[in-house]
Amino acid sequence: MPSLCDTSSIVTSCTRRQLRQVLRQRRRALTPHQQQQASRALCQHLRQLPEVQRARRVALYLPNDGEIDPRPLIPWLTQRGARVYLPVLKPLSDNRLWFVHYHPGTPMRRNRFGIPEPYTRHGAHRARRLAGWALDLILLPLVGFDEQGQRMGMGGGFYDRSLAFTQRAGPRPRLIGLAHECQHVARLPAAPWDVPLDTIVSDARVVRP
């Protein structure tokens, strides 16, 4: 059973799928008050990072399934003159993302996973969207992380496919993974398709691999 997996050490008896279930259960078990406290602490850490302070095109996400909430960072970013973008599922593509400019009045709709994303009719959002390489910074949600900077996502590979270009020469954004501290494990099994992150931030720590 997934609940028997010991995530305080190197996980040898759990598959990645089982470990993902355990860590998702942990973050979903947090109370609204705990979520709010974690979000506040997370954003305090983020505001201290030089790469966040200097970024002008920043992608983040709307929390889902108990993910730690980066939304309190949005007013601070906009006050500094940064533009905020959200990931949007690319139509007619193999599970990839593009990034669309977002502000509080942006029309939204739910994608096929039930997650809100920016929407305007007749493709008018094309003028507001960017490819990942044109961003300065991408804040992405994690299911799990370790002290070595290894990460675990939801398993769909959306960010890995969309950010594979960061492994080649050329312009690239800084990549920061966000998670609750309860999603930290001593060691995660690595997968060859995982895109490395520059930094991981939780409500309790900043990990620089």
PDB file of C-alpha atoms in Angstrom:
ATOM      1  CA  MET A   1       0.000   0.000   0.000  1.00  0.00           C
ATOM      2  CA  PRO A   2       1.250   3.549  -0.734  1.00  0.00           C
ATOM      3  CA  SER A   3       0.777   4.584   2.899  1.00  0.00           C
ATOM      4  CA  LEU A   4       3.542   2.158   3.901  1.00  0.00           C
ATOM      5  CA  CYS A   5       6.173   3.899   1.775  1.00  0.00           C
ATOM      6  CA  ASP A   6       8.853   5.506   3.929  1.00  0.00           C
ATOM      7  CA  THR A   7       9.555   8.878   2.300  1.00  0.00           C
ATOM      8  CA  SER A   8      12.036   9.844   5.020  1.00  0.00           C
ATOM      9  CA  SER A   9      14.725   7.760   3.325  1.00  0.00           C
ATOM     10  CA  ILE A  10      15.641   6.543  -0.151  1.00  0.00           C
ATOM     11  CA  VAL A  11      12.481   4.927  -1.450  1.00  0.00           C
ATOM     12  CA  THR A  12      13.267   1.457  -2.746  1.00  0.00           C
ATOM     13  CA  SER A  13       9.973  -0.321  -2.113  1.00  0.00           C
ATOM     14  CA  CYS A  14       7.738   2.245  -3.802  1.00  0.00           C
ATOM     15  CA  THR A  15       7.175   2.882  -7.454  1.00  0.00           C
ATOM     16  CA  ARG A  16       7.141   6.495  -8.634  1.00  0.00           C
ATOM     17  CA  ARG A  17       3.377   6.176  -8.975  1.00  0.00           C
ATOM     18  CA  GLN A  18       2.981   5.026  -5.366  1.00  0.00           C
ATOM     19  CA  LEU A  19       5.271   7.733  -4.058  1.00  0.00           C
ATOM     20  CA  ARG A  20       3.366  10.343  -6.052  1.00  0.00           C
ATOM     21  CA  GLN A  21       0.125   9.176  -4.426  1.00  0.00           C
ATOM     22  CA  VAL A  22       1.618   9.437  -0.933  1.00  0.00           C
ATOM     23  CA  LEU A  23       2.933  12.960  -1.494  1.00  0.00           C
ATOM     24  CA  ARG A  24      -0.291  14.182  -3.073  1.00  0.00           C
ATOM     25  CA  GLN A  25      -2.187  12.843  -0.078  1.00  0.00           C
ATOM     26  CA  ARG A  26       0.139  14.764   2.231  1.00  0.00           C
ATOM     27  CA  ARG A  27      -0.493  18.114   0.607  1.00  0.00           C
ATOM     28  CA  ARG A  28      -4.251  17.510   0.291  1.00  0.00           C
ATOM     29  CA  ALA A  29      -4.376  16.757   4.023  1.00  0.00           C
ATOM     30  CA  LEU A  30      -3.241  20.285   4.920  1.00  0.00           C
ATOM     31  CA  THR A  31      -5.937  22.485   6.441  1.00  0.00           C
ATOM     32  CA  PRO A  32      -6.907  25.796   4.800  1.00  0.00           C
ATOM     33  CA  HIS A  33      -5.045  27.611   7.580  1.00  0.00           C
ATOM     34  CA  GLN A  34      -1.915  25.527   7.004  1.00  0.00           C
ATOM     35  CA  GLN A  35      -2.173  26.181   3.275  1.00  0.00           C
ATOM     36  CA  GLN A  36      -2.431  29.913   3.882  1.00  0.00           C
ATOM     37  CA  GLN A  37       0.550  29.945   6.245  1.00  0.00           C
ATOM     38  CA  ALA A  38       2.638  27.889   3.802  1.00  0.00           C
ATOM     39  CA  SER A  39       1.754  30.203   0.925  1.00  0.00           C
ATOM     40  CA  ARG A  40       2.757  33.275   2.917  1.00  0.00           C
ATOM     41  CA  ALA A  41       6.100  31.724   3.925  1.00  0.00           C
ATOM     42  CA  LEU A  42       6.765  30.536   0.365  1.00  0.00           C
ATOM     43  CA  CYS A  43       6.245  34.012  -1.078  1.00  0.00           C
ATOM     44  CA  GLN A  44       8.501  35.548   1.565  1.00  0.00           C
ATOM     45  CA  HIS A  45      11.297  33.241   0.419  1.00  0.00           C
ATOM     46  CA  LEU A  46      10.623  33.984  -3.251  1.00  0.00           C
ATOM     47  CA  ARG A  47      10.719  37.757  -2.789  1.00  0.00           C
ATOM     48  CA  GLN A  48      14.270  37.441  -1.438  1.00  0.00           C
ATOM     49  CA  LEU A  49      15.654  35.628  -4.490  1.00  0.00           C
ATOM     50  CA  PRO A  50      17.638  37.795  -6.956  1.00  0.00           C
ATOM     51  CA  GLU A  51      16.262  35.930  -9.982  1.00  0.00           C
ATOM     52  CA  VAL A  52      12.715  36.693  -8.836  1.00  0.00           C
ATOM     53  CA  GLN A  53      13.514  40.331  -8.088  1.00  0.00           C
ATOM     54  CA  ARG A  54      14.931  40.996 -11.551  1.00  0.00           C
ATOM     55  CA  ALA A  55      12.460  38.943 -13.621  1.00  0.00           C
ATOM     56  CA  ARG A  56      10.079  40.906 -15.841  1.00  0.00           C
ATOM     57  CA  ARG A  57       8.199  38.049 -17.541  1.00  0.00           C
ATOM     58  CA  VAL A  58       7.149  35.526 -14.930  1.00  0.00           C
ATOM     59  CA  ALA A  59       5.025  32.401 -15.365  1.00  0.00           C
ATOM     60  CA  LEU A  60       3.362  30.833 -12.363  1.00  0.00           C
ATOM     61  CA  TYR A  61       0.313  28.613 -11.825  1.00  0.00           C
ATOM     62  CA  LEU A  62      -3.073  28.537 -10.135  1.00  0.00           C
ATOM     63  CA  PRO A  63      -2.988  25.926  -7.338  1.00  0.00           C
ATOM     64  CA  ASN A  64      -4.848  22.652  -7.780  1.00  0.00           C
ATOM     65  CA  ASP A  65      -5.001  19.380  -5.842  1.00  0.00           C
ATOM     66  CA  GLY A  66      -3.435  20.895  -2.714  1.00  0.00           C
ATOM     67  CA  GLU A  67      -0.487  22.549  -4.494  1.00  0.00           C
ATOM     68  CA  ILE A  68       1.224  25.359  -2.618  1.00  0.00           C
ATOM     69  CA  ASP A  69      -0.245  28.702  -3.654  1.00  0.00           C
ATOM     70  CA  PRO A  70       2.015  31.312  -5.333  1.00  0.00           C
ATOM     71  CA  ARG A  71      -0.809  33.803  -6.026  1.00  0.00           C
ATOM     72  CA  PRO A  72       0.115  36.239  -3.191  1.00  0.00           C
ATOM     73  CA  LEU A  73       3.250  36.955  -5.216  1.00  0.00           C
ATOM     74  CA  ILE A  74       1.243  38.431  -8.115  1.00  0.00           C
ATOM     75  CA  PRO A  75       0.584  41.953  -6.662  1.00  0.00           C
ATOM     76  CA  TRP A  76       4.241  42.245  -5.651  1.00  0.00           C
ATOM     77  CA  LEU A  77       5.359  41.262  -9.155  1.00  0.00           C
ATOM     78  CA  THR A  78       3.029  43.697 -10.898  1.00  0.00           C
ATOM     79  CA  GLN A  79       4.069  46.539  -8.585  1.00  0.00           C
ATOM     80  CA  ARG A  80       7.632  45.923  -9.736  1.00  0.00           C
ATOM     81  CA  GLY A  81       6.588  46.163 -13.373  1.00  0.00           C
ATOM     82  CA  ALA A  82       6.640  42.449 -14.138  1.00  0.00           C
ATOM     83  CA  ARG A  83       4.099  40.740 -16.383  1.00  0.00           C
ATOM     84  CA  VAL A  84       2.524  37.523 -15.104  1.00  0.00           C
ATOM     85  CA  TYR A  85       1.763  34.527 -17.324  1.00  0.00           C
ATOM     86  CA  LEU A  86      -0.152  31.303 -16.756  1.00  0.00           C
ATOM     87  CA  PRO A  87       0.355  27.939 -18.475  1.00  0.00           C
ATOM     88  CA  VAL A  88      -2.293  27.004 -21.047  1.00  0.00           C
ATOM     89  CA  LEU A  89      -2.660  23.609 -22.688  1.00  0.00           C
ATOM     90  CA  LYS A  90      -1.748  23.873 -26.350  1.00  0.00           C
ATOM     91  CA  PRO A  91      -4.559  22.660 -28.592  1.00  0.00           C
ATOM     92  CA  LEU A  92      -3.650  20.057 -31.200  1.00  0.00           C
ATOM     93  CA  SER A  93      -0.308  19.275 -29.533  1.00  0.00           C
ATOM     94  CA  ASP A  94       1.229  16.382 -27.660  1.00  0.00           C
ATOM     95  CA  ASN A  95       0.629  17.610 -24.117  1.00  0.00           C
ATOM     96  CA  ARG A  96       2.637  20.824 -24.259  1.00  0.00           C
ATOM     97  CA  LEU A  97       2.114  24.269 -22.776  1.00  0.00           C
ATOM     98  CA  TRP A  98       2.283  27.839 -23.881  1.00  0.00           C
ATOM     99  CA  PHE A  99       2.112  30.817 -21.530  1.00  0.00           C
ATOM    100  CA  VAL A 100      -0.564  33.535 -21.675  1.00  0.00           C
ATOM    101  CA  HIS A 101      -0.488  36.951 -20.002  1.00  0.00           C
ATOM    102  CA  TYR A 102      -2.727  37.062 -16.931  1.00  0.00           C
ATOM    103  CA  HIS A 103      -4.235  39.847 -14.813  1.00  0.00           C
ATOM    104  CA  PRO A 104      -7.185  39.824 -12.376  1.00  0.00           C
ATOM    105  CA  GLY A 105      -9.686  40.676 -15.149  1.00  0.00           C
ATOM    106  CA  THR A 106      -8.511  37.965 -17.564  1.00  0.00           C
ATOM    107  CA  PRO A 107     -11.396  35.755 -18.811  1.00  0.00           C
ATOM    108  CA  MET A 108     -10.870  32.191 -17.628  1.00  0.00           C
ATOM    109  CA  ARG A 109     -12.166  28.760 -18.495  1.00  0.00           C
ATOM    110  CA  ARG A 110     -11.427  25.271 -17.166  1.00  0.00           C
ATOM    111  CA  ASN A 111      -9.257  22.973 -19.233  1.00  0.00           C
ATOM    112  CA  ARG A 112      -9.809  19.246 -19.574  1.00  0.00           C
ATOM    113  CA  PHE A 113      -8.310  18.678 -16.118  1.00  0.00           C
ATOM    114  CA  GLY A 114     -10.655  21.200 -14.511  1.00  0.00           C
ATOM    115  CA  ILE A 115      -7.875  23.761 -13.966  1.00  0.00           C
ATOM    116  CA  PRO A 116      -8.710  27.418 -14.799  1.00  0.00           C
ATOM    117  CA  GLU A 117      -6.640  28.968 -17.580  1.00  0.00           C
ATOM    118  CA  PRO A 118      -6.830  32.242 -19.571  1.00  0.00           C
ATOM    119  CA  TYR A 119      -9.347  32.220 -22.387  1.00  0.00           C
ATOM    120  CA  THR A 120     -10.511  34.609 -25.065  1.00  0.00           C
ATOM    121  CA  ARG A 121     -12.564  33.704 -28.100  1.00  0.00           C
ATOM    122  CA  HIS A 122     -11.362  33.369 -31.675  1.00  0.00           C
ATOM    123  CA  GLY A 123      -7.724  32.984 -30.640  1.00  0.00           C
ATOM    124  CA  ALA A 124      -7.384  36.624 -29.565  1.00  0.00           C
ATOM    125  CA  HIS A 125      -5.036  35.511 -26.774  1.00  0.00           C
ATOM    126  CA  ARG A 126      -2.348  34.808 -29.382  1.00  0.00           C
ATOM    127  CA  ALA A 127      -1.122  38.377 -28.969  1.00  0.00           C
ATOM    128  CA  ARG A 128      -0.739  37.758 -25.217  1.00  0.00           C
ATOM    129  CA  ARG A 129       1.027  34.400 -25.301  1.00  0.00           C
ATOM    130  CA  LEU A 130       4.714  33.547 -25.150  1.00  0.00           C
ATOM    131  CA  ALA A 131       6.800  30.483 -25.760  1.00  0.00           C
ATOM    132  CA  GLY A 132       8.698  29.272 -22.724  1.00  0.00           C
ATOM    133  CA  TRP A 133      12.056  30.492 -24.015  1.00  0.00           C
ATOM    134  CA  ALA A 134      10.801  34.118 -24.034  1.00  0.00           C
ATOM    135  CA  LEU A 135      10.106  34.137 -20.278  1.00  0.00           C
ATOM    136  CA  ASP A 136      12.570  35.234 -17.606  1.00  0.00           C
ATOM    137  CA  LEU A 137      11.282  32.936 -14.887  1.00  0.00           C
ATOM    138  CA  ILE A 138       8.914  29.964 -14.570  1.00  0.00           C
ATOM    139  CA  LEU A 139       7.517  28.920 -11.176  1.00  0.00           C
ATOM    140  CA  LEU A 140       6.165  25.389 -11.485  1.00  0.00           C
ATOM    141  CA  PRO A 141       4.407  23.084  -9.032  1.00  0.00           C
ATOM    142  CA  LEU A 142       6.015  19.908  -7.694  1.00  0.00           C
ATOM    143  CA  VAL A 143       4.673  16.714  -6.169  1.00  0.00           C
ATOM    144  CA  GLY A 144       7.963  15.927  -4.442  1.00  0.00           C
ATOM    145  CA  PHE A 145      11.560  17.119  -4.121  1.00  0.00           C
ATOM    146  CA  ASP A 146      14.805  16.208  -2.402  1.00  0.00           C
ATOM    147  CA  GLU A 147      17.889  18.009  -1.107  1.00  0.00           C
ATOM    148  CA  GLN A 148      19.791  17.258  -4.304  1.00  0.00           C
ATOM    149  CA  GLY A 149      17.271  19.173  -6.404  1.00  0.00           C
ATOM    150  CA  GLN A 150      15.551  16.131  -7.881  1.00  0.00           C
ATOM    151  CA  ARG A 151      11.863  16.698  -8.470  1.00  0.00           C
ATOM    152  CA  MET A 152       8.697  14.745  -9.111  1.00  0.00           C
ATOM    153  CA  GLY A 153       5.772  16.171 -11.077  1.00  0.00           C
ATOM    154  CA  MET A 154       2.234  14.973 -11.618  1.00  0.00           C
ATOM    155  CA  GLY A 155       3.327  12.413 -14.179  1.00  0.00           C
ATOM    156  CA  GLY A 156       1.777  13.931 -17.291  1.00  0.00           C
ATOM    157  CA  GLY A 157       5.061  15.335 -18.578  1.00  0.00           C
ATOM    158  CA  PHE A 158       3.585  18.713 -19.613  1.00  0.00           C
ATOM    159  CA  TYR A 159       6.398  20.800 -18.161  1.00  0.00           C
ATOM    160  CA  ASP A 160       9.089  18.314 -19.162  1.00  0.00           C
ATOM    161  CA  ARG A 161       8.010  18.388 -22.816  1.00  0.00           C
ATOM    162  CA  SER A 162       7.455  22.134 -22.841  1.00  0.00           C
ATOM    163  CA  LEU A 163      10.801  22.909 -21.189  1.00  0.00           C
ATOM    164  CA  ALA A 164      12.985  20.338 -22.917  1.00  0.00           C
ATOM    165  CA  PHE A 165      14.525  23.226 -24.891  1.00  0.00           C
ATOM    166  CA  THR A 166      16.306  24.371 -21.717  1.00  0.00           C
ATOM    167  CA  GLN A 167      18.762  21.496 -22.182  1.00  0.00           C
ATOM    168  CA  ARG A 168      20.006  23.019 -25.440  1.00  0.00           C
ATOM    169  CA  ALA A 169      21.995  26.169 -26.134  1.00  0.00           C
ATOM    170  CA  GLY A 170      19.992  29.363 -26.434  1.00  0.00           C
ATOM    171  CA  PRO A 171      17.845  31.689 -24.322  1.00  0.00           C
ATOM    172  CA  ARG A 172      16.080  30.053 -21.408  1.00  0.00           C
ATOM    173  CA  PRO A 173      14.123  31.083 -18.313  1.00  0.00           C
ATOM    174  CA  ARG A 174      15.168  30.331 -14.778  1.00  0.00           C
ATOM    175  CA  LEU A 175      13.161  27.379 -13.438  1.00  0.00           C
ATOM    176  CA  ILE A 176      12.005  27.324  -9.812  1.00  0.00           C
ATOM    177  CA  GLY A 177       9.957  24.444  -8.437  1.00  0.00           C
ATOM    178  CA  LEU A 178       7.497  25.128  -5.597  1.00  0.00           C
ATOM    179  CA  ALA A 179       6.217  22.675  -2.995  1.00  0.00           C
ATOM    180  CA  HIS A 180       5.040  22.277   0.559  1.00  0.00           C
ATOM    181  CA  GLU A 181       7.758  21.222   2.982  1.00  0.00           C
ATOM    182  CA  CYS A 182       5.779  18.030   3.675  1.00  0.00           C
ATOM    183  CA  GLN A 183       6.581  17.017   0.083  1.00  0.00           C
ATOM    184  CA  HIS A 184      10.303  16.878   0.851  1.00  0.00           C
ATOM    185  CA  VAL A 185      11.951  13.427   0.852  1.00  0.00           C
ATOM    186  CA  ALA A 186      15.537  12.420   1.524  1.00  0.00           C
ATOM    187  CA  ARG A 187      16.111  11.087  -1.997  1.00  0.00           C
ATOM    188  CA  LEU A 188      13.935  10.834  -5.089  1.00  0.00           C
ATOM    189  CA  PRO A 189      14.433   8.350  -7.902  1.00  0.00           C
ATOM    190  CA  ALA A 190      15.488  10.272 -10.999  1.00  0.00           C
ATOM    191  CA  ALA A 191      13.935   9.789 -14.426  1.00  0.00           C
ATOM    192  CA  PRO A 192      15.870  10.528 -17.646  1.00  0.00           C
ATOM    193  CA  TRP A 193      13.150  12.846 -18.964  1.00  0.00           C
ATOM    194  CA  ASP A 194      13.060  15.091 -15.866  1.00  0.00           C
ATOM    195  CA  VAL A 195      14.077  18.657 -16.721  1.00  0.00           C
ATOM    196  CA  PRO A 196      16.499  19.913 -14.018  1.00  0.00           C
ATOM    197  CA  LEU A 197      15.492  22.937 -11.973  1.00  0.00           C
ATOM    198  CA  ASP A 198      17.679  25.857 -10.995  1.00  0.00           C
ATOM    199  CA  THR A 199      16.103  26.185  -7.554  1.00  0.00           C
ATOM    200  CA  ILE A 200      13.412  24.580  -5.403  1.00  0.00           C
ATOM    201  CA  VAL A 201      11.511  26.615  -2.795  1.00  0.00           C
ATOM    202  CA  SER A 202       9.165  25.378  -0.091  1.00  0.00           C
ATOM    203  CA  ASP A 203       7.580  27.144   2.845  1.00  0.00           C
ATOM    204  CA  ALA A 204      10.636  26.141   4.924  1.00  0.00           C
ATOM    205  CA  ARG A 205      13.696  26.120   2.654  1.00  0.00           C
ATOM    206  CA  VAL A 206      15.442  27.141  -0.547  1.00  0.00           C
ATOM    207  CA  VAL A 207      17.306  24.344  -2.325  1.00  0.00           C
ATOM    208  CA  ARG A 208      20.082  25.286  -4.741  1.00  0.00           C
ATOM    209  CA  PRO A 209      21.180  22.048  -6.479  1.00  0.00           C
TER     210      PRO A 209
END
